[in-house]
Short mmCIF file of C-alpha atoms in Angstrom, two decimals:
data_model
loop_
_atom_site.label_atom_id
_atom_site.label_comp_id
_atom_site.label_asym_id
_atom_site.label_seq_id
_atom_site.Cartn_x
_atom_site.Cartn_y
_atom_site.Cartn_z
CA UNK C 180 -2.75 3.65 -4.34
CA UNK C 181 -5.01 2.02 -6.31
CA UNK C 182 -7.27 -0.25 -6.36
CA UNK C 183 -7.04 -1.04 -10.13
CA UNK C 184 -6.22 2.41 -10.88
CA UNK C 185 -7.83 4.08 -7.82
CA UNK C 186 -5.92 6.09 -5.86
CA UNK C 187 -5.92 9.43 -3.17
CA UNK C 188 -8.40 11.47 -4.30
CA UNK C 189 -10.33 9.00 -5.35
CA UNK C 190 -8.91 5.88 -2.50
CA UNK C 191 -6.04 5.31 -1.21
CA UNK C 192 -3.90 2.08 0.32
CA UNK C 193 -2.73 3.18 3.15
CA UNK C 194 -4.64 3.54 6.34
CA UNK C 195 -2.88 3.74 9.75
CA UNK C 196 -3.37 7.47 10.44
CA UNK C 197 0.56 8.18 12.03
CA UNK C 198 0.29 11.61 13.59
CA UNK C 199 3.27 13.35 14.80
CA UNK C 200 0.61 15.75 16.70
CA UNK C 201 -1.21 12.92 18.02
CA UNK C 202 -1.37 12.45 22.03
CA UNK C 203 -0.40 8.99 21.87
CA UNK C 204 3.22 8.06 21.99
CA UNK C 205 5.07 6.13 19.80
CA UNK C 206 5.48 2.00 19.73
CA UNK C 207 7.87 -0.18 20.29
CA UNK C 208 7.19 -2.94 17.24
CA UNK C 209 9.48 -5.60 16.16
CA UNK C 210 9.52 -5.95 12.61
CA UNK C 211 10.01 -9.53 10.72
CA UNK C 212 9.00 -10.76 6.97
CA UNK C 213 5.18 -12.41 7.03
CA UNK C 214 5.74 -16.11 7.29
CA UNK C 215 2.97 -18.16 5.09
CA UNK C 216 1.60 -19.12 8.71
CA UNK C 217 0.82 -15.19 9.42
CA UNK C 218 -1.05 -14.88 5.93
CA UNK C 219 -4.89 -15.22 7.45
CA UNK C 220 -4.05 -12.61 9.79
CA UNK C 221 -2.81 -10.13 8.03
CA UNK C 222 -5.77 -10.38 5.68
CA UNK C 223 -7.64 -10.07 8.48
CA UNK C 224 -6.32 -6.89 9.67
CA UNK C 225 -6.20 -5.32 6.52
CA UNK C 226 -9.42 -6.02 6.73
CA UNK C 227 -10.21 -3.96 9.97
CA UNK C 228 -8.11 -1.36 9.27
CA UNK C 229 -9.93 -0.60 5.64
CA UNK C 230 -13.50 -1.43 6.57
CA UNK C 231 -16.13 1.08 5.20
CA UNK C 232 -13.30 3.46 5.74
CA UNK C 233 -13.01 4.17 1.95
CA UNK C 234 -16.31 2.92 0.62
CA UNK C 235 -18.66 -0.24 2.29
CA UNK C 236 -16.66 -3.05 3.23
CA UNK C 237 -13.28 -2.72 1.84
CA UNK C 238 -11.03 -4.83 -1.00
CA UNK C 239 -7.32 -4.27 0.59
CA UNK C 240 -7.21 -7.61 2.40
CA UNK C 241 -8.20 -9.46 -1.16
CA UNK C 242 -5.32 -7.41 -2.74
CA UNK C 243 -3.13 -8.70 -0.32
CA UNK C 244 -4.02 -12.14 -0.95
CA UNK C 245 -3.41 -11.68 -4.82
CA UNK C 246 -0.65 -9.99 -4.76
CA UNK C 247 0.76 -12.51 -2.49
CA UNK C 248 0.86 -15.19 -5.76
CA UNK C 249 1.87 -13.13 -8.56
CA UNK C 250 5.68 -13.35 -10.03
CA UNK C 251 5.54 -9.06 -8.89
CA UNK C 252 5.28 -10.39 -5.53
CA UNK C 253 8.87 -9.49 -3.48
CA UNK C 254 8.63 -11.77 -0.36
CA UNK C 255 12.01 -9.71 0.79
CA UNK C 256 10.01 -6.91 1.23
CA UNK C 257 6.54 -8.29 3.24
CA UNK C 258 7.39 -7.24 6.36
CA UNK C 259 4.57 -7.71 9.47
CA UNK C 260 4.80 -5.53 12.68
CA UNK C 261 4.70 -7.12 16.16
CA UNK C 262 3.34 -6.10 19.45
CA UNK C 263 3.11 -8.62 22.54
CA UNK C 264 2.92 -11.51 19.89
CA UNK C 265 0.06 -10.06 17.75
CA UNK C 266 0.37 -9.16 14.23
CA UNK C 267 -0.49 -5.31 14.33
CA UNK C 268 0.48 -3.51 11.18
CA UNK C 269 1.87 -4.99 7.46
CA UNK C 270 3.27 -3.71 4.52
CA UNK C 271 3.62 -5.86 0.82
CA UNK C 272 5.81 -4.59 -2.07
CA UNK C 273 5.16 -5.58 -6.05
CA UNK C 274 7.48 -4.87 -8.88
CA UNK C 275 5.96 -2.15 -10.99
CA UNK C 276 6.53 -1.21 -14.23
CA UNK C 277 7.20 2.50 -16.22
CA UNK C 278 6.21 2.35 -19.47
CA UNK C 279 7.19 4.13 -22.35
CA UNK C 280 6.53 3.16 -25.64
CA UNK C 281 8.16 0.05 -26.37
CA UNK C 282 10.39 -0.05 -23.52
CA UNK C 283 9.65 -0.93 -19.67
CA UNK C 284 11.57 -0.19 -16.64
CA UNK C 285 11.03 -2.14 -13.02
CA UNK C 286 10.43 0.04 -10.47
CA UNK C 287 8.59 -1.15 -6.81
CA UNK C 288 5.21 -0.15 -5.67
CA UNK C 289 3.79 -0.65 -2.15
CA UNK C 290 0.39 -1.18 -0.47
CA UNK C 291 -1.55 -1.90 1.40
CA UNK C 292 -0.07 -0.83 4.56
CA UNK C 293 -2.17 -1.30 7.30
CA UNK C 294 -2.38 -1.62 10.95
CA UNK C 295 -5.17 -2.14 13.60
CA UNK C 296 -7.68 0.56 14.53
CA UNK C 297 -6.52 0.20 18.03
CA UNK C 298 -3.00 0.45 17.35
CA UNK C 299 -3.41 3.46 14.84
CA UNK C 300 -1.74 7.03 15.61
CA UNK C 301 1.27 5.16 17.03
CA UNK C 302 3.74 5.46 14.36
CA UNK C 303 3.41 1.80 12.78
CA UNK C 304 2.98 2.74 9.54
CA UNK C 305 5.98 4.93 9.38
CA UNK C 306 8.37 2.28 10.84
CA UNK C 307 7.20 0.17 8.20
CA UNK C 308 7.49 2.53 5.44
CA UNK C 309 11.05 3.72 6.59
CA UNK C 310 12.52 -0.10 7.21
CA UNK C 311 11.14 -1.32 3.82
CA UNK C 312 12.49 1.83 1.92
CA UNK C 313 16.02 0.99 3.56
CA UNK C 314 15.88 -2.65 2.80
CA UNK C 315 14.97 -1.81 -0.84
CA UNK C 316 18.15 0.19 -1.31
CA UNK C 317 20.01 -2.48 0.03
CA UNK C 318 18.73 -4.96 -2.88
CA UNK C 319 19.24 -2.53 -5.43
CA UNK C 320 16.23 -1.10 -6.83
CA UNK C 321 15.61 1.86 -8.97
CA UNK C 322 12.54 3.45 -7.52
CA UNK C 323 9.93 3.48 -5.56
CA UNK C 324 6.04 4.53 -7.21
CA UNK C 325 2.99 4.81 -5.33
CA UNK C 326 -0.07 6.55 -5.45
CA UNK C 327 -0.54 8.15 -2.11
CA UNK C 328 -0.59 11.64 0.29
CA UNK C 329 1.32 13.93 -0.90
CA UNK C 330 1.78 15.61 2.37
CA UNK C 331 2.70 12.32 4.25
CA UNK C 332 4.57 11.03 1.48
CA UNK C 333 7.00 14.03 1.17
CA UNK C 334 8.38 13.37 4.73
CA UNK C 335 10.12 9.92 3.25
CA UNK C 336 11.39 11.60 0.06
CA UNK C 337 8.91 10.98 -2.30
CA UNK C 338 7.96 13.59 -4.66
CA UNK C 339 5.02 14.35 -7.38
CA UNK C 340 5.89 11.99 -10.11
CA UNK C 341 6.09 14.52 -12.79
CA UNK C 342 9.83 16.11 -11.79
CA UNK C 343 10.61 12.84 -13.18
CA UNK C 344 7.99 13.17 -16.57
CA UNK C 345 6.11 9.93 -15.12
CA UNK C 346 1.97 9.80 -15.80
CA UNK C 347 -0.88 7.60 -14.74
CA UNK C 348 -1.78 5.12 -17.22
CA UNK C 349 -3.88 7.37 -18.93
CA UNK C 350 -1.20 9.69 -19.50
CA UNK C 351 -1.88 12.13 -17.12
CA UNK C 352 -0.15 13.89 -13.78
CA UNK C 353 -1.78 13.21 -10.65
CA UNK C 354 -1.07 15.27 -7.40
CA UNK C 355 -1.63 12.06 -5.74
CA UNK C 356 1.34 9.97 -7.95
CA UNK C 357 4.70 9.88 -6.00
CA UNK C 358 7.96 8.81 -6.98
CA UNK C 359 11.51 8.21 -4.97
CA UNK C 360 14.79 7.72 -5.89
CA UNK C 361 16.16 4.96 -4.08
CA UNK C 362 19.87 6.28 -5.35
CA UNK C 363 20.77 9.52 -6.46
CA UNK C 364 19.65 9.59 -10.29
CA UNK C 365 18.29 6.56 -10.72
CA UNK C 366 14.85 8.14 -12.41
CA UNK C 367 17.06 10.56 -14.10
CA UNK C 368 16.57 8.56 -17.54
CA UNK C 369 13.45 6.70 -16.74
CA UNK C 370 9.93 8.35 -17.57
CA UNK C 371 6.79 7.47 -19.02
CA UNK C 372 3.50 5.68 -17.82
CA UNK C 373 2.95 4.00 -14.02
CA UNK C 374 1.54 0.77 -14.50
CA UNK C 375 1.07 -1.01 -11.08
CA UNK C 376 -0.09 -4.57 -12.26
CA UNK C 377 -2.65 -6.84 -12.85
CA UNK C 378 -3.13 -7.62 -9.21
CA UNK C 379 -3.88 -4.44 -8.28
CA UNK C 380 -7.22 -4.57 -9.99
CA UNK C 381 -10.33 -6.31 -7.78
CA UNK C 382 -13.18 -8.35 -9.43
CA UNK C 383 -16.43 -8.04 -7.43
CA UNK C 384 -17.43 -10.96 -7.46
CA UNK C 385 -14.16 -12.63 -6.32
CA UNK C 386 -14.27 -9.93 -3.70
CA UNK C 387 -17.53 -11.36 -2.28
CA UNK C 388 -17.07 -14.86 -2.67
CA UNK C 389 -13.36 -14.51 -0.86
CA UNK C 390 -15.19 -12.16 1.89
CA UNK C 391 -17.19 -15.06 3.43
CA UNK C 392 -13.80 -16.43 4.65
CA UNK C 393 -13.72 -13.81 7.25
CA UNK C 394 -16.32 -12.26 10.56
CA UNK C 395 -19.22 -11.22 9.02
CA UNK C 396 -19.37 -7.35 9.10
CA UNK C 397 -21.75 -4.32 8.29
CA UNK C 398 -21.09 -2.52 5.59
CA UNK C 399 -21.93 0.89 5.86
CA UNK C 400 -22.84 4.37 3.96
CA UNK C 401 -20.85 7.15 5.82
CA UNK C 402 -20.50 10.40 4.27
CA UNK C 403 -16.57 10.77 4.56
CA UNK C 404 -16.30 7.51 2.22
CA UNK C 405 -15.03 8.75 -1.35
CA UNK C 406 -16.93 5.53 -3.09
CA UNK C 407 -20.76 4.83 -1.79
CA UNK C 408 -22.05 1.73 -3.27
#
């Protein structure tokens, strides 16, 4: 998912950790579209949930905020989870594009999805994933493309993106690019390059400038991170 062109095996969006084998049981959530007023908080826990989980620091929660004011931006499908009152998990959608040649088709994209450290392991992530697929169905779309686990992914329907002859942007098929028919067919014509957008590409020195809005926290070397700066 990535991070101008990152993605799993290199980084990945999502970051909740739902395990079926997990000892914890699942939670109740109500899920509702962010509200403007909700926007600092969910940056905020994107924030949490990423930090120096992929790399020091993290860049999810300034995606969010981009993403948030481009025209890719589908407000229909920015859904927030809700436990006792606090914002807990989130989940933003983006028109996409598949490129090929001269022509483009829309498709969605998703990410981040993310949900408190404390709160992870309860299935969060998954209710978000399945609602938003369901509600994107409902308005119509072709397809959803991500970049993402294949393993986790394949439990919502998503498969490797080149049954349907899509690539990265570089023309090449990634284990880690998934694609889902929303209705039966509706890739069946469409192939050619994933291009997420613009906003999904982070300048580093926005990133640090936008940071000092939020806690001040340690970034740290660990030697599970896939990026050490």
């Amino acid at each position: 998912m990535v991070i101008g062109g990152k993605h799993f095996g290199q980084y990945t969006y999502e970051h909740w950790f739902d395990d079926e084998y997990g000892n914890k049981p699942p939670m109740d959530v109500l899920l509702r579209i962010e509200e403007e007023k909700d926007y600092n908080s969910v940056e905020n826990l994107t924030r949490e949930a990423f930090w120096n989980i992929y790399k020091p620091g993290c860049d999810e929660h300034l995606l969010v905020h981009n993403i948030r004011k481009t025209k890719e931006f589908i407000k229909d499908l920015d859904y927030v989870a809700v436990f006792d009152d606090e914002i807990v998990g989130s989940i933003i959608y983006a028109k996409a594009k598949i490129i090929d040649n001269n022509k483009e088709y829309d498709v969605l994209t998703f990410g981040p999805v993310s949900v408190l450290p404390m709160y992870q392991n309860r299935g969060i992530g998954k209710k978000l994933i399945e609602h938003t697929i369901l509600k994107s169905k409902e308005m119509r779309f072709n397809a959803i493309v991500i970049y993402g686990n294949p393993k986790y992914y394949e439990k919502f329907g998503f498969k490797n993106s080149k049954e349907y002859k899509i690539t990265d942007m570089e023309g090449n098929y990634n284990n880690a690019l998934m694609a889902l028919e929303l209705h039966l067919g509706s890739l069946g014509n469409i192939n050619g390059k994933f291009f997420e957008g613009e906003a999904y590409k982070v300048d580093k020195s926005e990133l640090e400038i936008f940071d000092k809005n939020f806690p001040y926290k340690e970034k740290l070397v660990l030697d599970t991170q896939i990026f050490k700066e």
